[in-house]
Amino acid sequence: MTEKKLMKVLNGETVFPPPVWLMRQAGRYLPEYRETREQAGGFLDLCYNPDFATEVTLQPIRRFGFDASILFSDILVIPDALDRGVSFVKGEGPQMTPIRVDEIERLDPSRAETHLAPVIATVARLREELPAETTLIGFCGAPWTVATYMIAGHGTPDQAPARMFGYQHPQAMKQLLTLLAEMSADYLIRQLRAGADCVQIFDSWAGVLDEQSFRDYAIEPVKLIVSRVRAAIPDARIIGFAKGAGYRLRTYRQDTGVDALGMDWQVPLAFGRELQKDGAVQGNLDPLRLIAGGRALDEGVDAIMEALSGGPFVFNLGHGITPDAPIAHVEQLLTRIRG
Ligand SMILES: Cc1c2[nH]c(c1CCC(=O)O)Cc1[nH]c(c(CCC(=O)O)c1C)Cc1[nH]c(c(CCC(=O)O)c1C)Cc1[nH]c(c(C)c1CCC(=O)O)C2
């Protein structure tokens, strides 16, 4: 069996043209997603229904033939498994009950295995239904990013509530992040055993942390996840996406043990090349260039390809695709990369 393109890259090989997938590639920019979403009812009903979740995961593969498919779910299924009252309100994003310091000790992870069983069933279904050449990526949120939502109860522009919580209650914060790391490791191990080829850890809010907090809240918990996953599955391949980490990506790979680094669009390409000397990198087109289309899109793609396609590289956006992305621009992107 020939190895899948993306897996070759995660093993340090250079593949040309590079494999490409887009963060949030199943989503509201696709009419077929909006239709299935309508049928499923709520967003979480979609995540926990293997028929619907398999269908929406496959939609972007059928339409565009991406090299990788990412399990359809959400990072907030972990707090949902902890009974934090997670809901997705139209137009307002995710909401849940903000956690108090004294509740952290009483969080009970024992429901998670049963609660998340439908997501694992979706992974197994995808394994059967995906084309043989398509890599299946599992994922979880990094403990810090998940904690920011658990503490504030909703999204915020700079995660001030979680940062403040960390300064005022460092012990409780550490306890929360350790619990989330242990649950996330178990969850990733189950995804890999069910058929995911590799996994990505999304730390979308790593960038707001100061130096010490970055070490304690972004590095340490992800390192714990990586070591637990590797203890169970020694050759597991893991992508770390620490958005906004900037210069700190220089040591993120060694410090956490992830194989590949996801880069947001603010990471300079020359720095990306430096990072590539130690292994694979993934990224990093500004999602707004995809909306703009035309020359802005072509020039963005060309600059990235020129800088990074000579080494181990996975083409992606620097953050998730947004609902206003035109389908024709996604096609333009793929043609530009693949020729
Ligand atoms: C922070 C975060 C979340 N979820 C996720 C992150 C980390 C990555 C990032 O920073 O984008 C990760 C995520 N969310 C979703 C996926 C599915 C896989 C994929 O296609 O990439 C993945 C990997 C589906 C989703 N997750 C969500 C949607 C939109 C929900 C809908 O259909 O109404 C999708 C397709 C909802 C969600 N979920 C979350 C938010 C903030 C929102 C609302 C934002 C919005 O409305 O666009 C939390």
mmCIF file of C-alpha atoms and ligand atoms in Angstrom:
data_model
loop_
_atom_site.group_PDB
_atom_site.id
_atom_site.type_symbol
_atom_site.label_atom_id
_atom_site.label_comp_id
_atom_site.label_asym_id
_atom_site.label_seq_id
_atom_site.Cartn_x
_atom_site.Cartn_y
_atom_site.Cartn_z
ATOM 1 C CA MET A 1 0.000 0.000 0.000
ATOM 2 C CA THR A 2 1.381 3.422 -0.869
ATOM 3 C CA GLU A 3 1.513 5.741 2.092
ATOM 4 C CA LYS A 4 -0.875 8.681 2.162
ATOM 5 C CA LYS A 5 0.651 12.001 1.113
ATOM 6 C CA LEU A 6 -0.010 13.834 4.348
ATOM 7 C CA MET A 7 1.397 10.987 6.435
ATOM 8 C CA LYS A 8 4.582 11.036 4.348
ATOM 9 C CA VAL A 9 4.951 14.732 5.128
ATOM 10 C CA LEU A 10 4.391 14.169 8.849
ATOM 11 C CA ASN A 11 7.179 11.601 8.648
ATOM 12 C CA GLY A 12 9.490 14.320 7.344
ATOM 13 C CA GLU A 13 9.301 13.663 3.594
ATOM 14 C CA THR A 14 8.892 16.344 0.947
ATOM 15 C CA VAL A 15 5.893 15.765 -1.337
ATOM 16 C CA PHE A 16 5.199 17.907 -4.417
ATOM 17 C CA PRO A 17 2.632 19.256 -4.962
ATOM 18 C CA PRO A 18 2.061 19.327 -1.201
ATOM 19 C CA PRO A 19 -1.013 17.737 0.355
ATOM 20 C CA VAL A 20 -3.747 20.289 1.052
ATOM 21 C CA TRP A 21 -6.721 20.516 3.393
ATOM 22 C CA LEU A 22 -8.445 23.465 5.077
ATOM 23 C CA MET A 23 -9.223 23.951 8.734
ATOM 24 C CA ARG A 24 -13.038 23.961 9.150
ATOM 25 C CA GLN A 25 -13.388 22.578 5.624
ATOM 26 C CA ALA A 26 -16.803 21.149 6.492
ATOM 27 C CA GLY A 27 -18.972 24.132 7.286
ATOM 28 C CA ARG A 28 -21.429 26.822 6.410
ATOM 29 C CA TYR A 29 -19.725 27.991 3.189
ATOM 30 C CA LEU A 30 -21.040 24.736 1.642
ATOM 31 C CA PRO A 31 -24.754 24.585 0.684
ATOM 32 C CA GLU A 32 -24.762 20.811 1.281
ATOM 33 C CA TYR A 33 -23.494 21.404 4.855
ATOM 34 C CA ARG A 34 -26.268 23.933 5.536
ATOM 35 C CA GLU A 35 -28.815 21.416 4.296
ATOM 36 C CA THR A 36 -27.568 18.557 6.521
ATOM 37 C CA ARG A 37 -27.233 20.974 9.451
ATOM 38 C CA GLU A 38 -30.911 21.895 8.980
ATOM 39 C CA GLN A 39 -31.940 18.229 9.042
ATOM 40 C CA ALA A 40 -29.848 17.445 12.121
ATOM 41 C CA GLY A 41 -31.421 20.148 14.296
ATOM 42 C CA GLY A 42 -28.876 21.601 16.713
ATOM 43 C CA PHE A 43 -25.139 21.776 16.078
ATOM 44 C CA LEU A 44 -24.368 19.237 18.838
ATOM 45 C CA ASP A 45 -27.018 16.885 17.386
ATOM 46 C CA LEU A 46 -24.971 17.006 14.200
ATOM 47 C CA CYS A 47 -21.726 16.231 16.090
ATOM 48 C CA TYR A 48 -23.232 13.252 17.959
ATOM 49 C CA ASN A 49 -25.046 11.654 15.019
ATOM 50 C CA PRO A 50 -22.608 9.362 13.146
ATOM 51 C CA ASP A 51 -24.773 9.383 9.979
ATOM 52 C CA PHE A 52 -24.896 13.164 9.735
ATOM 53 C CA ALA A 53 -21.348 13.727 11.019
ATOM 54 C CA THR A 54 -19.941 11.223 8.492
ATOM 55 C CA GLU A 55 -21.925 12.883 5.714
ATOM 56 C CA VAL A 56 -20.668 16.430 6.438
ATOM 57 C CA THR A 57 -17.069 15.211 6.859
ATOM 58 C CA LEU A 58 -17.234 13.644 3.394
ATOM 59 C CA GLN A 59 -18.873 16.625 1.670
ATOM 60 C CA PRO A 60 -15.693 18.708 1.124
ATOM 61 C CA ILE A 61 -13.789 15.567 0.033
ATOM 62 C CA ARG A 62 -16.389 14.781 -2.637
ATOM 63 C CA ARG A 63 -16.549 18.351 -3.869
ATOM 64 C CA PHE A 64 -12.851 19.286 -3.829
ATOM 65 C CA GLY A 65 -10.825 16.076 -3.399
ATOM 66 C CA PHE A 66 -8.756 17.432 -0.511
ATOM 67 C CA ASP A 67 -5.838 15.195 0.504
ATOM 68 C CA ALA A 68 -7.063 15.013 4.093
ATOM 69 C CA SER A 69 -10.373 14.849 5.821
ATOM 70 C CA ILE A 70 -10.928 16.119 9.366
ATOM 71 C CA LEU A 71 -13.436 14.416 11.614
ATOM 72 C CA PHE A 72 -16.516 16.593 12.002
ATOM 73 C CA SER A 73 -17.030 17.459 15.665
ATOM 74 C CA ASP A 74 -16.059 20.368 17.923
ATOM 75 C CA ILE A 75 -13.446 21.009 20.587
ATOM 76 C CA LEU A 76 -16.258 21.792 23.052
ATOM 77 C CA VAL A 77 -17.573 18.199 23.189
ATOM 78 C CA ILE A 78 -15.121 17.746 26.093
ATOM 79 C CA PRO A 79 -16.804 20.357 28.364
ATOM 80 C CA ASP A 80 -20.114 18.967 27.111
ATOM 81 C CA ALA A 81 -19.019 15.530 28.364
ATOM 82 C CA LEU A 82 -18.314 17.243 31.711
ATOM 83 C CA ASP A 83 -21.923 18.450 31.812
ATOM 84 C CA ARG A 84 -21.110 22.154 31.498
ATOM 85 C CA GLY A 85 -24.349 22.914 29.671
ATOM 86 C CA VAL A 86 -22.782 23.603 26.278
ATOM 87 C CA SER A 87 -25.045 25.109 23.620
ATOM 88 C CA PHE A 88 -24.528 26.771 20.268
ATOM 89 C CA VAL A 89 -26.768 29.776 19.864
ATOM 90 C CA LYS A 90 -27.277 30.949 16.260
ATOM 91 C CA GLY A 91 -25.211 34.049 15.576
ATOM 92 C CA GLU A 92 -23.678 34.080 19.069
ATOM 93 C CA GLY A 93 -21.275 31.155 19.005
ATOM 94 C CA PRO A 94 -20.827 28.655 21.834
ATOM 95 C CA GLN A 95 -22.207 29.206 25.345
ATOM 96 C CA MET A 96 -21.922 27.264 28.608
ATOM 97 C CA THR A 97 -22.145 27.769 32.352
ATOM 98 C CA PRO A 98 -18.994 29.622 33.516
ATOM 99 C CA ILE A 99 -17.091 27.384 35.917
ATOM 100 C CA ARG A 100 -16.382 28.572 39.485
ATOM 101 C CA VAL A 101 -13.107 27.765 41.265
ATOM 102 C CA ASP A 102 -14.799 25.468 43.776
ATOM 103 C CA GLU A 103 -16.407 23.391 41.004
ATOM 104 C CA ILE A 104 -13.122 22.282 39.456
ATOM 105 C CA GLU A 105 -12.405 19.656 42.085
ATOM 106 C CA ARG A 106 -15.793 18.089 41.481
ATOM 107 C CA LEU A 107 -15.589 17.743 37.702
ATOM 108 C CA ASP A 108 -16.343 14.149 36.805
ATOM 109 C CA PRO A 109 -14.681 12.743 33.665
ATOM 110 C CA SER A 110 -16.295 9.305 34.070
ATOM 111 C CA ARG A 111 -19.148 10.050 31.636
ATOM 112 C CA ALA A 112 -16.827 10.986 28.797
ATOM 113 C CA GLU A 113 -16.305 7.559 27.304
ATOM 114 C CA THR A 114 -20.039 6.911 26.853
ATOM 115 C CA HIS A 115 -20.812 10.490 25.946
ATOM 116 C CA LEU A 116 -18.194 10.614 23.178
ATOM 117 C CA ALA A 117 -18.904 7.116 21.811
ATOM 118 C CA PRO A 118 -20.870 8.510 18.812
ATOM 119 C CA VAL A 119 -17.843 10.594 17.777
ATOM 120 C CA ILE A 120 -15.643 7.502 17.890
ATOM 121 C CA ALA A 121 -18.295 5.652 15.855
ATOM 122 C CA THR A 122 -18.062 8.447 13.273
ATOM 123 C CA VAL A 123 -14.284 7.942 13.014
ATOM 124 C CA ALA A 124 -14.806 4.222 12.380
ATOM 125 C CA ARG A 125 -17.436 4.969 9.706
ATOM 126 C CA LEU A 126 -15.137 7.480 8.014
ATOM 127 C CA ARG A 127 -12.319 4.970 7.967
ATOM 128 C CA GLU A 128 -14.558 2.720 5.855
ATOM 129 C CA GLU A 129 -16.033 5.365 3.592
ATOM 130 C CA LEU A 130 -13.098 7.620 2.758
ATOM 131 C CA PRO A 131 -11.095 7.052 -0.423
ATOM 132 C CA ALA A 132 -7.928 5.026 0.305
ATOM 133 C CA GLU A 133 -5.647 7.963 -0.514
ATOM 134 C CA THR A 134 -7.357 10.424 1.862
ATOM 135 C CA THR A 135 -5.774 10.935 5.280
ATOM 136 C CA LEU A 136 -8.212 10.979 8.202
ATOM 137 C CA ILE A 137 -7.347 13.567 10.853
ATOM 138 C CA GLY A 138 -8.801 13.352 14.353
ATOM 139 C CA PHE A 139 -8.560 16.286 16.743
ATOM 140 C CA CYS A 140 -9.146 17.845 20.109
ATOM 141 C CA GLY A 141 -8.849 21.331 21.553
ATOM 142 C CA ALA A 142 -5.758 22.099 23.609
ATOM 143 C CA PRO A 143 -6.610 22.290 27.338
ATOM 144 C CA TRP A 144 -5.917 26.051 27.495
ATOM 145 C CA THR A 145 -8.256 26.913 24.606
ATOM 146 C CA VAL A 146 -11.006 24.642 25.965
ATOM 147 C CA ALA A 147 -10.534 26.148 29.442
ATOM 148 C CA THR A 148 -10.962 29.697 28.099
ATOM 149 C CA TYR A 149 -14.515 28.826 27.033
ATOM 150 C CA MET A 150 -15.246 26.925 30.268
ATOM 151 C CA ILE A 151 -14.147 29.880 32.396
ATOM 152 C CA ALA A 152 -15.779 32.748 30.470
ATOM 153 C CA GLY A 153 -18.814 30.691 29.429
ATOM 154 C CA HIS A 154 -18.519 32.037 25.862
ATOM 155 C CA GLY A 155 -15.951 33.373 23.399
ATOM 156 C CA THR A 156 -14.178 36.648 24.248
ATOM 157 C CA PRO A 157 -11.802 38.841 22.194
ATOM 158 C CA ASP A 158 -8.694 38.295 24.368
ATOM 159 C CA GLN A 159 -9.666 35.592 26.906
ATOM 160 C CA ALA A 160 -9.191 38.034 29.798
ATOM 161 C CA PRO A 161 -11.457 36.003 32.141
ATOM 162 C CA ALA A 162 -9.299 32.860 31.763
ATOM 163 C CA ARG A 163 -6.035 34.807 32.011
ATOM 164 C CA MET A 164 -7.266 36.484 35.193
ATOM 165 C CA PHE A 165 -8.419 33.134 36.574
ATOM 166 C CA GLY A 166 -4.906 31.756 35.973
ATOM 167 C CA TYR A 167 -3.281 34.625 37.883
ATOM 168 C CA GLN A 168 -5.737 34.482 40.782
ATOM 169 C CA HIS A 169 -6.091 30.703 41.055
ATOM 170 C CA PRO A 170 -2.968 29.049 39.630
ATOM 171 C CA GLN A 171 -3.547 25.780 41.475
ATOM 172 C CA ALA A 172 -7.138 25.438 40.317
ATOM 173 C CA MET A 173 -6.075 26.339 36.778
ATOM 174 C CA LYS A 174 -3.404 23.663 36.816
ATOM 175 C CA GLN A 175 -5.920 21.126 38.100
ATOM 176 C CA LEU A 176 -8.404 22.038 35.356
ATOM 177 C CA LEU A 177 -5.778 21.878 32.585
ATOM 178 C CA THR A 178 -4.446 18.540 33.832
ATOM 179 C CA LEU A 179 -7.932 17.042 33.895
ATOM 180 C CA LEU A 180 -8.607 18.329 30.373
ATOM 181 C CA ALA A 181 -5.240 16.996 29.169
ATOM 182 C CA GLU A 182 -5.945 13.522 30.549
ATOM 183 C CA MET A 183 -9.427 13.436 29.025
ATOM 184 C CA SER A 184 -8.130 14.774 25.710
ATOM 185 C CA ALA A 185 -5.353 12.170 25.577
ATOM 186 C CA ASP A 186 -7.861 9.349 26.149
ATOM 187 C CA TYR A 187 -10.117 10.859 23.497
ATOM 188 C CA LEU A 188 -7.290 11.090 20.922
ATOM 189 C CA ILE A 189 -6.140 7.541 21.673
ATOM 190 C CA ARG A 190 -9.667 6.297 20.992
ATOM 191 C CA GLN A 191 -9.823 8.267 17.732
ATOM 192 C CA LEU A 192 -6.489 6.810 16.601
ATOM 193 C CA ARG A 193 -7.554 3.275 17.539
ATOM 194 C CA ALA A 194 -10.835 3.743 15.655
ATOM 195 C CA GLY A 195 -8.964 4.627 12.475
ATOM 196 C CA ALA A 196 -7.706 8.227 12.511
ATOM 197 C CA ASP A 197 -4.331 8.373 10.698
ATOM 198 C CA CYS A 198 -3.102 11.299 12.765
ATOM 199 C CA VAL A 199 -4.473 14.006 15.084
ATOM 200 C CA GLN A 200 -4.314 17.781 15.437
ATOM 201 C CA ILE A 201 -4.410 19.692 18.725
ATOM 202 C CA PHE A 202 -6.062 23.124 18.297
ATOM 203 C CA ASP A 203 -4.696 25.800 20.636
ATOM 204 C CA SER A 204 -6.476 28.727 19.015
ATOM 205 C CA TRP A 205 -5.863 31.014 22.010
ATOM 206 C CA ALA A 206 -2.196 30.222 22.766
ATOM 207 C CA GLY A 207 -1.217 33.693 21.525
ATOM 208 C CA VAL A 208 -2.777 35.665 24.400
ATOM 209 C CA LEU A 209 -0.504 34.121 27.054
ATOM 210 C CA ASP A 210 2.563 35.793 28.563
ATOM 211 C CA GLU A 211 5.865 33.935 28.760
ATOM 212 C CA GLN A 212 5.302 32.089 32.032
ATOM 213 C CA SER A 213 1.656 31.319 31.331
ATOM 214 C CA PHE A 214 2.564 30.073 27.859
ATOM 215 C CA ARG A 215 4.907 27.552 29.437
ATOM 216 C CA ASP A 216 2.452 26.477 32.133
ATOM 217 C CA TYR A 217 -0.812 26.624 30.160
ATOM 218 C CA ALA A 218 0.114 26.072 26.495
ATOM 219 C CA ILE A 219 3.236 23.860 26.666
ATOM 220 C CA GLU A 220 2.806 21.676 29.763
ATOM 221 C CA PRO A 221 -0.730 20.353 29.132
ATOM 222 C CA VAL A 222 -0.010 19.637 25.447
ATOM 223 C CA LYS A 223 3.211 17.875 26.452
ATOM 224 C CA LEU A 224 1.148 15.733 28.827
ATOM 225 C CA ILE A 225 -1.297 14.854 26.024
ATOM 226 C CA VAL A 226 1.536 13.970 23.624
ATOM 227 C CA SER A 227 3.325 11.763 26.160
ATOM 228 C CA ARG A 228 0.141 9.890 27.097
ATOM 229 C CA VAL A 229 -0.833 9.352 23.468
ATOM 230 C CA ARG A 230 2.685 8.123 22.615
ATOM 231 C CA ALA A 231 2.729 5.809 25.639
ATOM 232 C CA ALA A 232 -0.346 4.090 24.165
ATOM 233 C CA ILE A 233 0.517 4.466 20.460
ATOM 234 C CA PRO A 234 4.271 4.990 20.017
ATOM 235 C CA ASP A 235 4.130 5.964 16.334
ATOM 236 C CA ALA A 236 1.152 8.349 16.652
ATOM 237 C CA ARG A 237 1.556 11.442 14.452
ATOM 238 C CA ILE A 238 0.462 14.715 16.026
ATOM 239 C CA ILE A 239 0.093 18.230 14.583
ATOM 240 C CA GLY A 240 0.164 21.131 17.062
ATOM 241 C CA PHE A 241 -1.612 24.342 16.026
ATOM 242 C CA ALA A 242 -0.719 27.045 18.544
ATOM 243 C CA LYS A 243 -2.310 30.130 17.028
ATOM 244 C CA GLY A 244 -0.511 33.372 17.786
ATOM 245 C CA ALA A 245 2.519 31.614 19.315
ATOM 246 C CA GLY A 246 4.821 33.464 16.877
ATOM 247 C CA TYR A 247 8.477 33.322 17.892
ATOM 248 C CA ARG A 248 7.583 30.733 20.531
ATOM 249 C CA LEU A 249 7.006 28.172 17.759
ATOM 250 C CA ARG A 250 10.802 27.934 17.594
ATOM 251 C CA THR A 251 10.813 25.589 20.584
ATOM 252 C CA TYR A 252 7.158 24.467 20.631
ATOM 253 C CA ARG A 253 7.892 21.259 18.717
ATOM 254 C CA GLN A 254 10.694 20.139 21.063
ATOM 255 C CA ASP A 255 8.941 21.334 24.202
ATOM 256 C CA THR A 256 5.628 19.551 23.526
ATOM 257 C CA GLY A 257 6.794 16.641 21.378
ATOM 258 C CA VAL A 258 4.387 17.294 18.474
ATOM 259 C CA ASP A 259 5.588 16.130 15.042
ATOM 260 C CA ALA A 260 4.349 19.026 12.940
ATOM 261 C CA LEU A 261 3.657 22.706 13.529
ATOM 262 C CA GLY A 262 0.509 24.451 12.301
ATOM 263 C CA MET A 263 1.260 28.104 11.520
ATOM 264 C CA ASP A 264 -1.210 30.997 11.499
ATOM 265 C CA TRP A 265 -0.950 33.598 8.728
ATOM 266 C CA GLN A 266 1.074 36.038 10.829
ATOM 267 C CA VAL A 267 4.071 33.666 10.912
ATOM 268 C CA PRO A 268 6.672 35.052 8.458
ATOM 269 C CA LEU A 269 7.517 32.578 5.700
ATOM 270 C CA ALA A 270 11.275 32.900 6.286
ATOM 271 C CA PHE A 271 10.665 31.841 9.883
ATOM 272 C CA GLY A 272 8.475 28.987 8.579
ATOM 273 C CA ARG A 273 11.493 27.766 6.600
ATOM 274 C CA GLU A 274 13.593 27.807 9.751
ATOM 275 C CA LEU A 275 10.940 25.766 11.566
ATOM 276 C CA GLN A 276 10.876 23.334 8.653
ATOM 277 C CA LYS A 277 14.498 22.338 9.328
ATOM 278 C CA ASP A 278 13.234 20.357 12.337
ATOM 279 C CA GLY A 279 10.223 18.778 10.633
ATOM 280 C CA ALA A 280 6.939 19.381 8.869
ATOM 281 C CA VAL A 281 5.040 22.664 8.925
ATOM 282 C CA GLN A 282 1.448 23.363 7.923
ATOM 283 C CA GLY A 283 -0.275 26.574 6.867
ATOM 284 C CA ASN A 284 -0.621 29.464 6.511
ATOM 285 C CA LEU A 285 -2.746 31.423 4.012
ATOM 286 C CA ASP A 286 -4.713 34.312 5.478
ATOM 287 C CA PRO A 287 -8.364 33.137 5.229
ATOM 288 C CA LEU A 288 -9.219 36.651 4.027
ATOM 289 C CA ARG A 289 -7.155 36.096 0.854
ATOM 290 C CA LEU A 290 -9.516 33.211 0.122
ATOM 291 C CA ILE A 291 -12.473 35.584 0.399
ATOM 292 C CA ALA A 292 -10.733 38.252 -1.702
ATOM 293 C CA GLY A 293 -9.871 35.808 -4.508
ATOM 294 C CA GLY A 294 -8.186 37.075 -7.688
ATOM 295 C CA ARG A 295 -4.609 38.284 -7.423
ATOM 296 C CA ALA A 296 -4.654 38.483 -3.625
ATOM 297 C CA LEU A 297 -5.326 34.761 -3.499
ATOM 298 C CA ASP A 298 -2.840 33.770 -6.221
ATOM 299 C CA GLU A 299 -0.056 35.892 -4.777
ATOM 300 C CA GLY A 300 -0.631 34.551 -1.262
ATOM 301 C CA VAL A 301 -0.549 30.954 -2.489
ATOM 302 C CA ASP A 302 2.538 31.538 -4.650
ATOM 303 C CA ALA A 303 4.545 33.111 -1.828
ATOM 304 C CA ILE A 304 3.775 30.205 0.492
ATOM 305 C CA MET A 305 4.519 27.590 -2.153
ATOM 306 C CA GLU A 306 7.803 29.233 -3.043
ATOM 307 C CA ALA A 307 8.946 29.441 0.560
ATOM 308 C CA LEU A 308 7.791 26.084 1.886
ATOM 309 C CA SER A 309 7.032 23.521 -0.822
ATOM 310 C CA GLY A 310 10.693 22.454 -1.070
ATOM 311 C CA GLY A 311 10.511 20.788 2.360
ATOM 312 C CA PRO A 312 8.017 18.779 4.417
ATOM 313 C CA PHE A 313 4.885 20.885 4.021
ATOM 314 C CA VAL A 314 1.092 20.661 4.259
ATOM 315 C CA PHE A 315 -0.823 23.489 2.594
ATOM 316 C CA ASN A 316 -3.600 24.923 4.768
ATOM 317 C CA LEU A 317 -5.121 28.209 5.820
ATOM 318 C CA GLY A 318 -3.694 30.085 8.800
ATOM 319 C CA HIS A 319 -7.045 29.626 10.587
ATOM 320 C CA GLY A 320 -10.475 28.210 9.751
ATOM 321 C CA ILE A 321 -12.391 28.900 6.542
ATOM 322 C CA THR A 322 -15.286 31.310 7.139
ATOM 323 C CA PRO A 323 -18.939 31.022 5.999
ATOM 324 C CA ASP A 324 -18.488 33.779 3.366
ATOM 325 C CA ALA A 325 -15.718 31.926 1.445
ATOM 326 C CA PRO A 326 -16.811 31.540 -2.213
ATOM 327 C CA ILE A 327 -16.623 27.964 -3.512
ATOM 328 C CA ALA A 328 -15.037 29.208 -6.759
ATOM 329 C CA HIS A 329 -12.145 30.632 -4.728
ATOM 330 C CA VAL A 330 -11.508 27.276 -3.040
ATOM 331 C CA GLU A 331 -11.308 25.778 -6.543
ATOM 332 C CA GLN A 332 -8.924 28.544 -7.618
ATOM 333 C CA LEU A 333 -6.735 27.800 -4.583
ATOM 334 C CA LEU A 334 -6.527 24.100 -5.413
ATOM 335 C CA THR A 335 -5.702 24.732 -9.077
ATOM 336 C CA ARG A 336 -2.984 27.175 -8.077
ATOM 337 C CA ILE A 337 -1.386 24.625 -5.720
ATOM 338 C CA ARG A 338 -1.786 21.530 -7.847
ATOM 339 C CA GLY A 339 -1.353 23.113 -11.281
HETATM 340 C C1 LIG B 1 -12.174 27.537 19.070
HETATM 341 C C2 LIG B 1 -12.744 26.332 18.320
HETATM 342 C C3 LIG B 1 -14.105 25.878 18.370
HETATM 343 N N1 LIG B 1 -14.182 24.766 17.562
HETATM 344 C C4 LIG B 1 -12.965 24.489 16.992
HETATM 345 C C5 LIG B 1 -12.042 25.448 17.496
HETATM 346 C C6 LIG B 1 -10.555 25.457 17.211
HETATM 347 C C7 LIG B 1 -10.240 25.961 15.872
HETATM 348 C C8 LIG B 1 -10.567 27.407 15.622
HETATM 349 O O1 LIG B 1 -10.019 28.263 16.322
HETATM 350 O O2 LIG B 1 -11.360 27.651 14.698
HETATM 351 C C9 LIG B 1 -12.598 23.381 16.108
HETATM 352 C C10 LIG B 1 -13.573 22.862 15.132
HETATM 353 N N2 LIG B 1 -14.889 23.209 14.944
HETATM 354 C C11 LIG B 1 -15.421 22.487 13.936
HETATM 355 C C12 LIG B 1 -14.431 21.580 13.479
HETATM 356 C C13 LIG B 1 -14.755 20.497 12.462
HETATM 357 C C14 LIG B 1 -13.797 20.015 11.559
HETATM 358 C C15 LIG B 1 -13.380 20.937 10.439
HETATM 359 O O3 LIG B 1 -14.056 20.945 9.394
HETATM 360 O O4 LIG B 1 -12.332 21.609 10.595
HETATM 361 C C16 LIG B 1 -13.259 21.829 14.202
HETATM 362 C C17 LIG B 1 -11.892 21.190 14.078
HETATM 363 C C18 LIG B 1 -16.793 22.563 13.398
HETATM 364 C C19 LIG B 1 -17.624 23.741 13.721
HETATM 365 N N3 LIG B 1 -17.763 24.345 14.934
HETATM 366 C C20 LIG B 1 -18.688 25.342 14.861
HETATM 367 C C21 LIG B 1 -19.199 25.387 13.524
HETATM 368 C C22 LIG B 1 -20.297 26.326 13.027
HETATM 369 C C23 LIG B 1 -21.579 25.874 13.666
HETATM 370 C C24 LIG B 1 -22.799 25.936 12.777
HETATM 371 O O5 LIG B 1 -22.921 25.105 11.871
HETATM 372 O O6 LIG B 1 -23.649 26.777 13.064
HETATM 373 C C25 LIG B 1 -18.541 24.381 12.810
HETATM 374 C C26 LIG B 1 -18.757 23.987 11.376
HETATM 375 C C27 LIG B 1 -19.129 26.178 16.002
HETATM 376 C C28 LIG B 1 -18.064 26.742 16.865
HETATM 377 N N4 LIG B 1 -17.193 26.020 17.622
HETATM 378 C C29 LIG B 1 -16.315 26.876 18.276
HETATM 379 C C30 LIG B 1 -16.680 28.197 17.940
HETATM 380 C C31 LIG B 1 -15.961 29.437 18.428
HETATM 381 C C32 LIG B 1 -17.785 28.116 17.087
HETATM 382 C C33 LIG B 1 -18.623 29.238 16.557
HETATM 383 C C34 LIG B 1 -17.936 29.939 15.443
HETATM 384 C C35 LIG B 1 -18.824 29.992 14.234
HETATM 385 O O7 LIG B 1 -20.039 30.151 14.392
HETATM 386 O O8 LIG B 1 -18.254 29.898 13.139
HETATM 387 C C36 LIG B 1 -15.221 26.442 19.159
#
